Amino acid sequence: MIILDGRKTSSDIKDEIAVAVKKIVAGGSRAPHLAAVIVGEDGASLTYVGSKVRACKKVGFDSTLVKLPKTTTEDELLNKVHELNNNDAIDGYIVQLPLPSHIDSQKILVAVDPAKDVDGFHPTNFGKMALNLPTFISATPYGVMELLERYNVETEGKHTVVIGRSDIVGRPISILMSRKSNPGNSTVTLAHSRTKNIQELTRKADIIISALGSPNFVKADMVKEGVVVVDVGITRVKDDSEKGYKIVGDVDYENVSKKASYITPVPGGVGPMTIAMLLKNTLQAYTKK
Ligand code: NAP
């Protein structure tokens, strides 16, 4: 069994980006600049945004964190989005989700300039991704594909079962895995909460990509010998540690790993890849300009 090590792979990617940034700056140009907008004080969101800003520093990017109070109105946020769209010093930016319930996330995401949409959530970029055109692929699905590619996992002709159909994780992964490309070229089944007899599907799967957010959902008796397992799930489960919680995935790692040919751990699998791919998208936004 081979562990798909997201920590090491993401560190390699960040090193590659840092080398590229050094070259850019040595050539007399400014460094790429990523901005992140956060509305409110949600603990998990603050943690995610904090790590994105730290990662920028690590690779030599400039970064700007725009912190807005949770009382920010939709119009105020739209104004901020327009401001960032028009700011030439910002190459790419993200609006951290979830937004407070009084703001229509969709309205905000479509207002982001597709050329700066390094999260790849804009319909233009999602559509290009589906059509296999050059674009920003959203960071988590991109991270899954990059892990499979860097570990030379064979996907062509394989049966992939993706569990979860969200717009930002499961659905784009299902599209990427079915595209005429490498990784890709696999036959995809997209399962969700209305899917019947999910075990029958997973037992036939050569590759399982789980993105539902339910600890221990994928158990050893649901997978066949030699399966490739990518666990995107992240759930905080209370424990006695100093932090008061631990992070767990969707997969019963201890038992499933005994049958798997490749598997991602949680933490240390897809999670770290997400930030690395966001940085990669930002470098791409900068270079395109
Ligand atoms: P989401 O929007 O809640 O979507 C969950 C999906 O799972 C839905 O499509 C849902 O089906 C499906 N589902 C729920 N219960 C199910 C069941 N019993 N059987 C089959 N399908 C079921 O979540 P998300 O944003 O996609 O995130 C999924 C997980 O990935 C979460 O744990 C999240 O924390 C994690 N995540 C990780 C990263 C990372 O960087 N590694 C990034 C983003 C998200 P319906 O559509 O029918 O409701």
mmCIF file with all atom_site columns, C-alpha atoms in Angstrom, residues 6 9-10 13-14 17 34 48 52 55 61 93-97 116-122 125-126 129 135-148 166-173 176 209 211 230-232 234 269-284:
data_model
loop_
_atom_site.group_PDB
_atom_site.id
_atom_site.type_symbol
_atom_site.label_atom_id
_atom_site.label_alt_id
_atom_site.label_comp_id
_atom_site.label_asym_id
_atom_site.label_entity_id
_atom_site.label_seq_id
_atom_site.pdbx_PDB_ins_code
_atom_site.Cartn_x
_atom_site.Cartn_y
_atom_site.Cartn_z
_atom_site.occupancy
_atom_site.B_iso_or_equiv
_atom_site.pdbx_formal_charge
_atom_site.auth_seq_id
_atom_site.auth_comp_id
_atom_site.auth_asym_id
_atom_site.auth_atom_id
_atom_site.pdbx_PDB_model_num
ATOM 1  C CA . GLY A 1 6   ? -0.366  15.383 0.599   1.00 0.00 ? 6   GLY A CA 1
ATOM 2  C CA . THR A 1 9   ? 3.542   16.716 -2.266  1.00 0.00 ? 9   THR A CA 1
ATOM 3  C CA . SER A 1 10  ? 2.172   20.117 -1.280  1.00 0.00 ? 10  SER A CA 1
ATOM 4  C CA . ILE A 1 13  ? 4.699   22.213 -5.054  1.00 0.00 ? 13  ILE A CA 1
ATOM 5  C CA . LYS A 1 14  ? 5.280   25.183 -2.742  1.00 0.00 ? 14  LYS A CA 1
ATOM 6  C CA . ILE A 1 17  ? 6.376   27.980 -6.719  1.00 0.00 ? 17  ILE A CA 1
ATOM 7  C CA . LEU A 1 34  ? -3.262  36.971 -3.479  1.00 0.00 ? 34  LEU A CA 1
ATOM 8  C CA . TYR A 1 48  ? -8.292  28.302 6.773   1.00 0.00 ? 48  TYR A CA 1
ATOM 9  C CA . LYS A 1 52  ? -3.604  30.592 3.155   1.00 0.00 ? 52  LYS A CA 1
ATOM 10 C CA . ALA A 1 55  ? 1.411   29.908 2.738   1.00 0.00 ? 55  ALA A CA 1
ATOM 11 C CA . PHE A 1 61  ? 3.770   36.047 -2.614  1.00 0.00 ? 61  PHE A CA 1
ATOM 12 C CA . TYR A 1 93  ? -8.462  36.608 -4.707  1.00 0.00 ? 93  TYR A CA 1
ATOM 13 C CA . ILE A 1 94  ? -10.855 34.379 -2.860  1.00 0.00 ? 94  ILE A CA 1
ATOM 14 C CA . VAL A 1 95  ? -13.999 35.063 -0.901  1.00 0.00 ? 95  VAL A CA 1
ATOM 15 C CA . GLN A 1 96  ? -13.924 32.598 1.977   1.00 0.00 ? 96  GLN A CA 1
ATOM 16 C CA . LEU A 1 97  ? -17.085 30.488 2.262   1.00 0.00 ? 97  LEU A CA 1
ATOM 17 C CA . LYS A 1 116 ? -8.887  36.684 -10.764 1.00 0.00 ? 116 LYS A CA 1
ATOM 18 C CA . ASP A 1 117 ? -11.099 33.793 -9.648  1.00 0.00 ? 117 ASP A CA 1
ATOM 19 C CA . VAL A 1 118 ? -8.300  31.595 -8.303  1.00 0.00 ? 118 VAL A CA 1
ATOM 20 C CA . ASP A 1 119 ? -10.857 29.467 -6.437  1.00 0.00 ? 119 ASP A CA 1
ATOM 21 C CA . GLY A 1 120 ? -12.324 28.471 -9.815  1.00 0.00 ? 120 GLY A CA 1
ATOM 22 C CA . PHE A 1 121 ? -15.911 28.912 -8.588  1.00 0.00 ? 121 PHE A CA 1
ATOM 23 C CA . HIS A 1 122 ? -17.109 31.340 -11.277 1.00 0.00 ? 122 HIS A CA 1
ATOM 24 C CA . ASN A 1 125 ? -14.228 28.897 -15.060 1.00 0.00 ? 125 ASN A CA 1
ATOM 25 C CA . PHE A 1 126 ? -16.370 25.921 -14.038 1.00 0.00 ? 126 PHE A CA 1
ATOM 26 C CA . MET A 1 129 ? -13.081 23.132 -16.665 1.00 0.00 ? 129 MET A CA 1
ATOM 27 C CA . THR A 1 135 ? -8.766  27.712 -16.668 1.00 0.00 ? 135 THR A CA 1
ATOM 28 C CA . PHE A 1 136 ? -8.533  27.826 -12.880 1.00 0.00 ? 136 PHE A CA 1
ATOM 29 C CA . ILE A 1 137 ? -9.594  24.454 -11.516 1.00 0.00 ? 137 ILE A CA 1
ATOM 30 C CA . SER A 1 138 ? -10.881 24.856 -7.991  1.00 0.00 ? 138 SER A CA 1
ATOM 31 C CA . ALA A 1 139 ? -8.235  24.045 -5.471  1.00 0.00 ? 139 ALA A CA 1
ATOM 32 C CA . THR A 1 140 ? -9.533  20.876 -3.785  1.00 0.00 ? 140 THR A CA 1
ATOM 33 C CA . PRO A 1 141 ? -10.466 19.001 -6.990  1.00 0.00 ? 141 PRO A CA 1
ATOM 34 C CA . TYR A 1 142 ? -7.209  20.251 -8.545  1.00 0.00 ? 142 TYR A CA 1
ATOM 35 C CA . GLY A 1 143 ? -5.332  18.938 -5.492  1.00 0.00 ? 143 GLY A CA 1
ATOM 36 C CA . VAL A 1 144 ? -6.905  15.496 -5.885  1.00 0.00 ? 144 VAL A CA 1
ATOM 37 C CA . MET A 1 145 ? -5.902  15.371 -9.562  1.00 0.00 ? 145 MET A CA 1
ATOM 38 C CA . GLU A 1 146 ? -2.378  16.583 -8.821  1.00 0.00 ? 146 GLU A CA 1
ATOM 39 C CA . LEU A 1 147 ? -1.887  13.883 -6.160  1.00 0.00 ? 147 LEU A CA 1
ATOM 40 C CA . LEU A 1 148 ? -3.048  11.172 -8.571  1.00 0.00 ? 148 LEU A CA 1
ATOM 41 C CA . SER A 1 166 ? -21.274 19.465 -4.148  1.00 0.00 ? 166 SER A CA 1
ATOM 42 C CA . ASP A 1 167 ? -20.480 22.242 -6.623  1.00 0.00 ? 167 ASP A CA 1
ATOM 43 C CA . ILE A 1 168 ? -17.037 22.801 -5.141  1.00 0.00 ? 168 ILE A CA 1
ATOM 44 C CA . VAL A 1 169 ? -15.806 19.250 -4.525  1.00 0.00 ? 169 VAL A CA 1
ATOM 45 C CA . GLY A 1 170 ? -17.682 16.126 -5.657  1.00 0.00 ? 170 GLY A CA 1
ATOM 46 C CA . ARG A 1 171 ? -19.175 17.350 -8.939  1.00 0.00 ? 171 ARG A CA 1
ATOM 47 C CA . PRO A 1 172 ? -16.003 18.968 -10.330 1.00 0.00 ? 172 PRO A CA 1
ATOM 48 C CA . ILE A 1 173 ? -13.981 15.893 -9.324  1.00 0.00 ? 173 ILE A CA 1
ATOM 49 C CA . LEU A 1 176 ? -12.246 15.917 -14.059 1.00 0.00 ? 176 LEU A CA 1
ATOM 50 C CA . ILE A 1 209 ? -13.061 9.520  -4.032  1.00 0.00 ? 209 ILE A CA 1
ATOM 51 C CA . ALA A 1 211 ? -16.294 13.849 -0.305  1.00 0.00 ? 211 ALA A CA 1
ATOM 52 C CA . VAL A 1 230 ? -8.890  9.442  -1.904  1.00 0.00 ? 230 VAL A CA 1
ATOM 53 C CA . ASP A 1 231 ? -10.520 10.825 1.231   1.00 0.00 ? 231 ASP A CA 1
ATOM 54 C CA . VAL A 1 232 ? -11.526 14.467 0.866   1.00 0.00 ? 232 VAL A CA 1
ATOM 55 C CA . ILE A 1 234 ? -12.737 16.762 6.896   1.00 0.00 ? 234 ILE A CA 1
ATOM 56 C CA . GLY A 1 269 ? -3.781  13.964 2.401   1.00 0.00 ? 269 GLY A CA 1
ATOM 57 C CA . VAL A 1 270 ? -6.004  16.204 0.288   1.00 0.00 ? 270 VAL A CA 1
ATOM 58 C CA . GLY A 1 271 ? -6.163  18.991 2.901   1.00 0.00 ? 271 GLY A CA 1
ATOM 59 C CA . PRO A 1 272 ? -2.626  20.393 2.433   1.00 0.00 ? 272 PRO A CA 1
ATOM 60 C CA . MET A 1 273 ? -2.961  20.038 -1.353  1.00 0.00 ? 273 MET A CA 1
ATOM 61 C CA . THR A 1 274 ? -5.812  22.550 -1.435  1.00 0.00 ? 274 THR A CA 1
ATOM 62 C CA . ILE A 1 275 ? -3.640  25.473 -0.360  1.00 0.00 ? 275 ILE A CA 1
ATOM 63 C CA . ALA A 1 276 ? -0.780  24.478 -2.654  1.00 0.00 ? 276 ALA A CA 1
ATOM 64 C CA . MET A 1 277 ? -3.155  24.448 -5.626  1.00 0.00 ? 277 MET A CA 1
ATOM 65 C CA . LEU A 1 278 ? -4.597  27.823 -4.685  1.00 0.00 ? 278 LEU A CA 1
ATOM 66 C CA . LEU A 1 279 ? -1.059  29.201 -4.821  1.00 0.00 ? 279 LEU A CA 1
ATOM 67 C CA . LYS A 1 280 ? -0.509  27.489 -8.163  1.00 0.00 ? 280 LYS A CA 1
ATOM 68 C CA . ASN A 1 281 ? -3.665  29.136 -9.522  1.00 0.00 ? 281 ASN A CA 1
ATOM 69 C CA . THR A 1 282 ? -2.481  32.521 -8.247  1.00 0.00 ? 282 THR A CA 1
ATOM 70 C CA . LEU A 1 283 ? 0.871   32.124 -9.984  1.00 0.00 ? 283 LEU A CA 1
ATOM 71 C CA . GLN A 1 284 ? -1.058  31.219 -13.142 1.00 0.00 ? 284 GLN A CA 1
#
